[in-house]
mmCIF file of N, CA and C in Angstrom:
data_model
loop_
_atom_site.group_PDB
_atom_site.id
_atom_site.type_symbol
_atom_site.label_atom_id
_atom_site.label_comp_id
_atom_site.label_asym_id
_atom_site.label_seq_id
_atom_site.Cartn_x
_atom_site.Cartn_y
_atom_site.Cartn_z
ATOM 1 N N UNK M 51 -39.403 57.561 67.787
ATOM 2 C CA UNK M 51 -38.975 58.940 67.657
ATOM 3 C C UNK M 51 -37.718 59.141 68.493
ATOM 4 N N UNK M 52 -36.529 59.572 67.377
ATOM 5 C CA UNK M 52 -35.172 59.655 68.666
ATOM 6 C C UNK M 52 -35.349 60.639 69.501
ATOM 7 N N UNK M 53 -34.744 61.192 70.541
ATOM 8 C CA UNK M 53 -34.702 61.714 71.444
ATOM 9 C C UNK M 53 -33.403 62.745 71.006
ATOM 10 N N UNK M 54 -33.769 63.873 71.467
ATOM 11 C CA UNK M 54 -32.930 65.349 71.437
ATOM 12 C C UNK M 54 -31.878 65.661 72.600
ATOM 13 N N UNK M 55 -32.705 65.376 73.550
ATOM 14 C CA UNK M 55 -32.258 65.701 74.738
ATOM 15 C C UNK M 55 -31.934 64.604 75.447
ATOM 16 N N UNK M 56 -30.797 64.696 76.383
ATOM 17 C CA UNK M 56 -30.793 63.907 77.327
ATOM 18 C C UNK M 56 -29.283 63.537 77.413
ATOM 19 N N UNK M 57 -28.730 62.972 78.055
ATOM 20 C CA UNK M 57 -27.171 62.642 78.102
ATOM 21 C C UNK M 57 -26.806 60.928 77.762
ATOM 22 N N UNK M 58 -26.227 61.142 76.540
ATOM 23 C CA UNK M 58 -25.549 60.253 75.523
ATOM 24 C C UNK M 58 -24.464 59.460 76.362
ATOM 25 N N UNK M 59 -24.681 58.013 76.731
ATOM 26 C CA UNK M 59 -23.935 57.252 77.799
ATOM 27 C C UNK M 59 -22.769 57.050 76.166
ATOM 28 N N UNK M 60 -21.155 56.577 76.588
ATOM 29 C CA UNK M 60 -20.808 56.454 75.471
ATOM 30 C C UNK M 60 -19.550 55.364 75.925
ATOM 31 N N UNK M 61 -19.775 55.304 77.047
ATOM 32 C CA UNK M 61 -18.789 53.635 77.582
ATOM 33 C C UNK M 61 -19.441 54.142 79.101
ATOM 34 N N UNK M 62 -19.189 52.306 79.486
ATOM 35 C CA UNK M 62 -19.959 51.957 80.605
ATOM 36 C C UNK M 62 -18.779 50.920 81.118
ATOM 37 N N UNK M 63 -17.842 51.419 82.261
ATOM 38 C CA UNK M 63 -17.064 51.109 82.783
ATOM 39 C C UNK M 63 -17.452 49.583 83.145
ATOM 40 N N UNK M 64 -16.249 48.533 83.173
ATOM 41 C CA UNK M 64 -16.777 47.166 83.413
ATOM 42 C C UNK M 64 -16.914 47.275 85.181
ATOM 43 N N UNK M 65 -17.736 46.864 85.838
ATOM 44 C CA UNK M 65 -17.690 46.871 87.181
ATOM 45 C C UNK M 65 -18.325 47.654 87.862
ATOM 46 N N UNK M 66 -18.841 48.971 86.901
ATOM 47 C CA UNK M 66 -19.537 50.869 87.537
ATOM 48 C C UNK M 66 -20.584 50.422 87.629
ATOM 49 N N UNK M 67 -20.869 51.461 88.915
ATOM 50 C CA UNK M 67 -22.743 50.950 88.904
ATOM 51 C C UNK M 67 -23.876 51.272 88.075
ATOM 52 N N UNK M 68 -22.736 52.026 86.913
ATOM 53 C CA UNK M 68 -24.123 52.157 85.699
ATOM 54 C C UNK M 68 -23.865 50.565 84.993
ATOM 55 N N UNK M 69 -22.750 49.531 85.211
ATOM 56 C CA UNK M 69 -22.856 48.398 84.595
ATOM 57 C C UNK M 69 -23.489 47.408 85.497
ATOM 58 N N UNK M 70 -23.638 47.656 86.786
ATOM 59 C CA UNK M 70 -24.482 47.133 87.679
ATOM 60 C C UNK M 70 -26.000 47.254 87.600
ATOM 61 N N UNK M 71 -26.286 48.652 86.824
ATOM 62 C CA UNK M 71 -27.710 48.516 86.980
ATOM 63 C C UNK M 71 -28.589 48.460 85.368
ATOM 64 N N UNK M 72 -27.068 47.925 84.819
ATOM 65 C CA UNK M 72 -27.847 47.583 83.499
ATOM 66 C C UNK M 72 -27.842 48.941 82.131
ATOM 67 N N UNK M 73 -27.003 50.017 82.777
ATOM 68 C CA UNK M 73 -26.937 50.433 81.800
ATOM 69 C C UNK M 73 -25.694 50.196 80.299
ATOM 70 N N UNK M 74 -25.733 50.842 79.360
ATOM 71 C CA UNK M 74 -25.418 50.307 78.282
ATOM 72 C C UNK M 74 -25.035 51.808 77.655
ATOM 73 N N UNK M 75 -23.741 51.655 76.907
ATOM 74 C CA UNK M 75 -23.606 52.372 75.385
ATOM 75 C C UNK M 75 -24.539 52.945 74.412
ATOM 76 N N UNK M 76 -24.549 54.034 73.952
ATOM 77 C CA UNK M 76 -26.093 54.408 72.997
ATOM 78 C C UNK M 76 -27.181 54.276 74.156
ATOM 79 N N UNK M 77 -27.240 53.891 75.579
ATOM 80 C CA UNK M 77 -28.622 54.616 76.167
ATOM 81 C C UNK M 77 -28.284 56.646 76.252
ATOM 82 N N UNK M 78 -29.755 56.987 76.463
ATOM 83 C CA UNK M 78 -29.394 58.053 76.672
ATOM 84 C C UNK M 78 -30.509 58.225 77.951
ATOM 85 N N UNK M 79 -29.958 58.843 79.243
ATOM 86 C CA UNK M 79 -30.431 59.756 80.373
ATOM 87 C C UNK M 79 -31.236 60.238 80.070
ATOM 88 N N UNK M 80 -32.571 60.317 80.119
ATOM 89 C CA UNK M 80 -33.536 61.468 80.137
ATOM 90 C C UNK M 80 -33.708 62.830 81.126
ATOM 91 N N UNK M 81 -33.874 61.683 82.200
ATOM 92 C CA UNK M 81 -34.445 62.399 83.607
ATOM 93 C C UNK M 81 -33.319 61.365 84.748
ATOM 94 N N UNK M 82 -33.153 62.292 85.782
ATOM 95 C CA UNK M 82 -32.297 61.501 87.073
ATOM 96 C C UNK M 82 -33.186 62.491 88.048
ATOM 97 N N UNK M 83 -33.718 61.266 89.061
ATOM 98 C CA UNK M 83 -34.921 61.432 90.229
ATOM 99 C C UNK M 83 -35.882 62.586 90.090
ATOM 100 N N UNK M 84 -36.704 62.546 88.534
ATOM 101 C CA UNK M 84 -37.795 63.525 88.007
ATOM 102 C C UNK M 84 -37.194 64.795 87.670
ATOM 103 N N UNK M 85 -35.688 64.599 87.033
ATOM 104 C CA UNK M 85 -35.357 66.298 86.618
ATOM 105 C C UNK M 85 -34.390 65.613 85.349
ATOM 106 N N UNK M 86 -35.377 67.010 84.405
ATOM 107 C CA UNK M 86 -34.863 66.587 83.121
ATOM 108 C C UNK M 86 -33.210 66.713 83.122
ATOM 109 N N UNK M 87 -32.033 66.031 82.572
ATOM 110 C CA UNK M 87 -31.002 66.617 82.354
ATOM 111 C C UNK M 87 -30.539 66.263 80.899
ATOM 112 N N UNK M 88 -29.303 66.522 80.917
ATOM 113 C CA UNK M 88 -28.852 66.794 79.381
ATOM 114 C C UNK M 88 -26.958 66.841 79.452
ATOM 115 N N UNK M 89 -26.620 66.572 80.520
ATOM 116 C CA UNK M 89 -25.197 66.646 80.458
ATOM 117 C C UNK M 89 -24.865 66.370 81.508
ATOM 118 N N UNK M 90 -23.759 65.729 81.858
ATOM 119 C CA UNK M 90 -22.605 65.066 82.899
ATOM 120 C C UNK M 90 -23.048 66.156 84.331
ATOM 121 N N UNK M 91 -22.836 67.338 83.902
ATOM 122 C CA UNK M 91 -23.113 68.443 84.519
ATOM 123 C C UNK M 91 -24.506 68.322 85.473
ATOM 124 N N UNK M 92 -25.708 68.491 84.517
ATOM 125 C CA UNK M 92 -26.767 68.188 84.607
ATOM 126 C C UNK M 92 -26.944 66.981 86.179
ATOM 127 N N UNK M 93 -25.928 65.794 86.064
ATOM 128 C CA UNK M 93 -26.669 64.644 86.606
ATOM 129 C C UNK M 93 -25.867 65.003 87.931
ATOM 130 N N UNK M 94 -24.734 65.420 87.997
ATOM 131 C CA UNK M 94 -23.689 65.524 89.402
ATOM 132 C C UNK M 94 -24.534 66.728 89.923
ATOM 133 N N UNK M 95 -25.261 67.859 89.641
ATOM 134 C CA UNK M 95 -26.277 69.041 90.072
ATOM 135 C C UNK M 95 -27.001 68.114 91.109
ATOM 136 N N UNK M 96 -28.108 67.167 90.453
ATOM 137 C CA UNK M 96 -28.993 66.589 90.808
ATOM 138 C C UNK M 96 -28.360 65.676 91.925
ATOM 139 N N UNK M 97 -27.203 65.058 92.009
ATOM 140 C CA UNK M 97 -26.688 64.346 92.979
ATOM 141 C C UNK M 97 -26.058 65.383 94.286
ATOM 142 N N UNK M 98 -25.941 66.527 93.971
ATOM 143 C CA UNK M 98 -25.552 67.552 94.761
ATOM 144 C C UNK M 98 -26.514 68.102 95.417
ATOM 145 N N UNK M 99 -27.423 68.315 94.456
ATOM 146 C CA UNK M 99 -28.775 69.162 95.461
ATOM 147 C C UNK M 99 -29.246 68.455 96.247
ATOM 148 N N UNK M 100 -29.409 66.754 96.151
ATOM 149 C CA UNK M 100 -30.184 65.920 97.451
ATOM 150 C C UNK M 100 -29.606 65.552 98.037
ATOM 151 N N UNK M 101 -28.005 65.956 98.233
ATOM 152 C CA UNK M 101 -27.218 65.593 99.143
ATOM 153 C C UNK M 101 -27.319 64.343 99.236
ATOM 154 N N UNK M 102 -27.075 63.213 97.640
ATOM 155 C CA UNK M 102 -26.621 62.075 98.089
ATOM 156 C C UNK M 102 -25.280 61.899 98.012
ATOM 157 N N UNK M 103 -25.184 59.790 98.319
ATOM 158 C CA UNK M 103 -23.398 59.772 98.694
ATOM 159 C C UNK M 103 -23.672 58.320 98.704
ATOM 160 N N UNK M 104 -23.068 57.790 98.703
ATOM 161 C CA UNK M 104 -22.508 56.162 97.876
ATOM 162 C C UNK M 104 -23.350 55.714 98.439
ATOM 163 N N UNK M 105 -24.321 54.596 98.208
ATOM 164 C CA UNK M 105 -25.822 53.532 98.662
ATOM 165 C C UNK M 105 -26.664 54.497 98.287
ATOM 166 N N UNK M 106 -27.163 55.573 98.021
ATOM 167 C CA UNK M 106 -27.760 56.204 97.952
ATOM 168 C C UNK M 106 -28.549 55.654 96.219
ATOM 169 N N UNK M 107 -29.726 55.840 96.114
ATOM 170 C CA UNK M 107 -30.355 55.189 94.410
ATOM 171 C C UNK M 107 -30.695 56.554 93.455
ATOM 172 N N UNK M 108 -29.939 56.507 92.355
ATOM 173 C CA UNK M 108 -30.484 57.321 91.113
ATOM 174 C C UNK M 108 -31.847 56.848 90.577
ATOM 175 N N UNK M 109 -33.095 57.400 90.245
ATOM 176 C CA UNK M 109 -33.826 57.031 89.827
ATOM 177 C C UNK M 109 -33.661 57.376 88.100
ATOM 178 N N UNK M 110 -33.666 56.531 87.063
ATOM 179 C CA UNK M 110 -33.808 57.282 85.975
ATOM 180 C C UNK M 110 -34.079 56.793 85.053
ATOM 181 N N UNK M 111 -34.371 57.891 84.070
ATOM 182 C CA UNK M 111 -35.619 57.642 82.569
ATOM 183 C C UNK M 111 -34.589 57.633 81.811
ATOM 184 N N UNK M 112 -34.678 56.445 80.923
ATOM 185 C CA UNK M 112 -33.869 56.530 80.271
ATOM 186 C C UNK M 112 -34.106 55.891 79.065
ATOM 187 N N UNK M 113 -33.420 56.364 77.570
ATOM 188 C CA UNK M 113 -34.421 55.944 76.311
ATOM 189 C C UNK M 113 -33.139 54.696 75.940
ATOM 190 N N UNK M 114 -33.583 53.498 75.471
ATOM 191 C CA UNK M 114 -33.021 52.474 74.744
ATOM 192 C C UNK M 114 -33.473 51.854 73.682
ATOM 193 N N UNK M 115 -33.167 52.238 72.383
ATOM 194 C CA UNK M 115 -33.764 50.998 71.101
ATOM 195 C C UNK M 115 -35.158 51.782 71.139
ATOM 196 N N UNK M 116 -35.669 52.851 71.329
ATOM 197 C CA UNK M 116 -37.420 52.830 70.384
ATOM 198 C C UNK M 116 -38.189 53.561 71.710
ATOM 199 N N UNK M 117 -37.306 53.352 73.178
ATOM 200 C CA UNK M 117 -38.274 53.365 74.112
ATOM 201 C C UNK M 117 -37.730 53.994 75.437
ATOM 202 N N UNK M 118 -39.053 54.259 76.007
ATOM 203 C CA UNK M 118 -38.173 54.702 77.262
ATOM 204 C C UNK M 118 -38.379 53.861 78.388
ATOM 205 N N UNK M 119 -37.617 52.978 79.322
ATOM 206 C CA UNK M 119 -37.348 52.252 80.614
ATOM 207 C C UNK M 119 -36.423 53.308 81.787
ATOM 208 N N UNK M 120 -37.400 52.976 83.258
ATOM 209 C CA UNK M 120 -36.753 53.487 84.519
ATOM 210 C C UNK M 120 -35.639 52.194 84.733
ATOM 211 N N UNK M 121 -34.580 52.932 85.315
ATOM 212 C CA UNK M 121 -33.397 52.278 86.038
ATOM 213 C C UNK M 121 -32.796 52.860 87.175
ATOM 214 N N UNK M 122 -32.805 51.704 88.270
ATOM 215 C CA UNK M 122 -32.182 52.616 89.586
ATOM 216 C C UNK M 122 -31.209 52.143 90.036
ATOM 217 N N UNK M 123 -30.359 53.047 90.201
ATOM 218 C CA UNK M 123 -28.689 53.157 89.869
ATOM 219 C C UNK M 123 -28.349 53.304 91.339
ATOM 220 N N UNK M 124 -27.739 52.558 92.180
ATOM 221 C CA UNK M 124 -26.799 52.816 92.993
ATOM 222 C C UNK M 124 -25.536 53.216 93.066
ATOM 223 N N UNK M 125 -25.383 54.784 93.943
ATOM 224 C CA UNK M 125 -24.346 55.106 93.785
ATOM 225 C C UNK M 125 -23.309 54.208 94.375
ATOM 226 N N UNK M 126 -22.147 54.320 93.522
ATOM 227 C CA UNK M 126 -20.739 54.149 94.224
ATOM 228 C C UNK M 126 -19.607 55.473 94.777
ATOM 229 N N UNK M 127 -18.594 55.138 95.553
ATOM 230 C CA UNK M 127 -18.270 55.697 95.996
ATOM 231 C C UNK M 127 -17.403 56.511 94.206
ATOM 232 N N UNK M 128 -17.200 58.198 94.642
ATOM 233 C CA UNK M 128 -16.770 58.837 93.498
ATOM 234 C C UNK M 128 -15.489 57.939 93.249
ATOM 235 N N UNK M 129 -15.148 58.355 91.772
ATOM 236 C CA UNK M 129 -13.882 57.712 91.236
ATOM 237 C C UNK M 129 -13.704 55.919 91.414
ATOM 238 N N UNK M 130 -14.774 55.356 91.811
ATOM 239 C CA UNK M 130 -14.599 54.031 92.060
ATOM 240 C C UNK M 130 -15.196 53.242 91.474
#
């Protein structure tokens, strides 16, 4: 069952720590550290409200091919 919601990855920088932690093109974001989101917007909120900052880990749900898998994302420093 595809998924409605959630934020549509659509390039995955060579070197970013979403290519570090395995994410991919066509995944889509469900949830980042147990809060649903749905947009770019959505995930920098969630990185704002817990006051993280580069080493810091994204926890997240995320749907690929049929299914949903957790991935934990270490931040990098912004723009890097």
């Amino acid at each position: 069952m595809p998924h409605t919601q959630g934020f549509l990855i659509t390039l995955v920088d060579v070197g970013s720590a979403g290519e570090q932690a395995g994410l991919r093109p066509g995944d889509v974001i469900l949830e980042v550290n147990g809060r649903s989101v749905s947009s770019r917007r959505d995930i920098v909120s969630v990185i704002e409200e817990d006051f993280l900052k580069a080493g810091d880990v994204l926890d997240l749900k995320v749907w690929r091919e049929g299914g949903e898998m957790n991935v934990h994302l270490v931040l990098g420093k912004q723009g890097g």
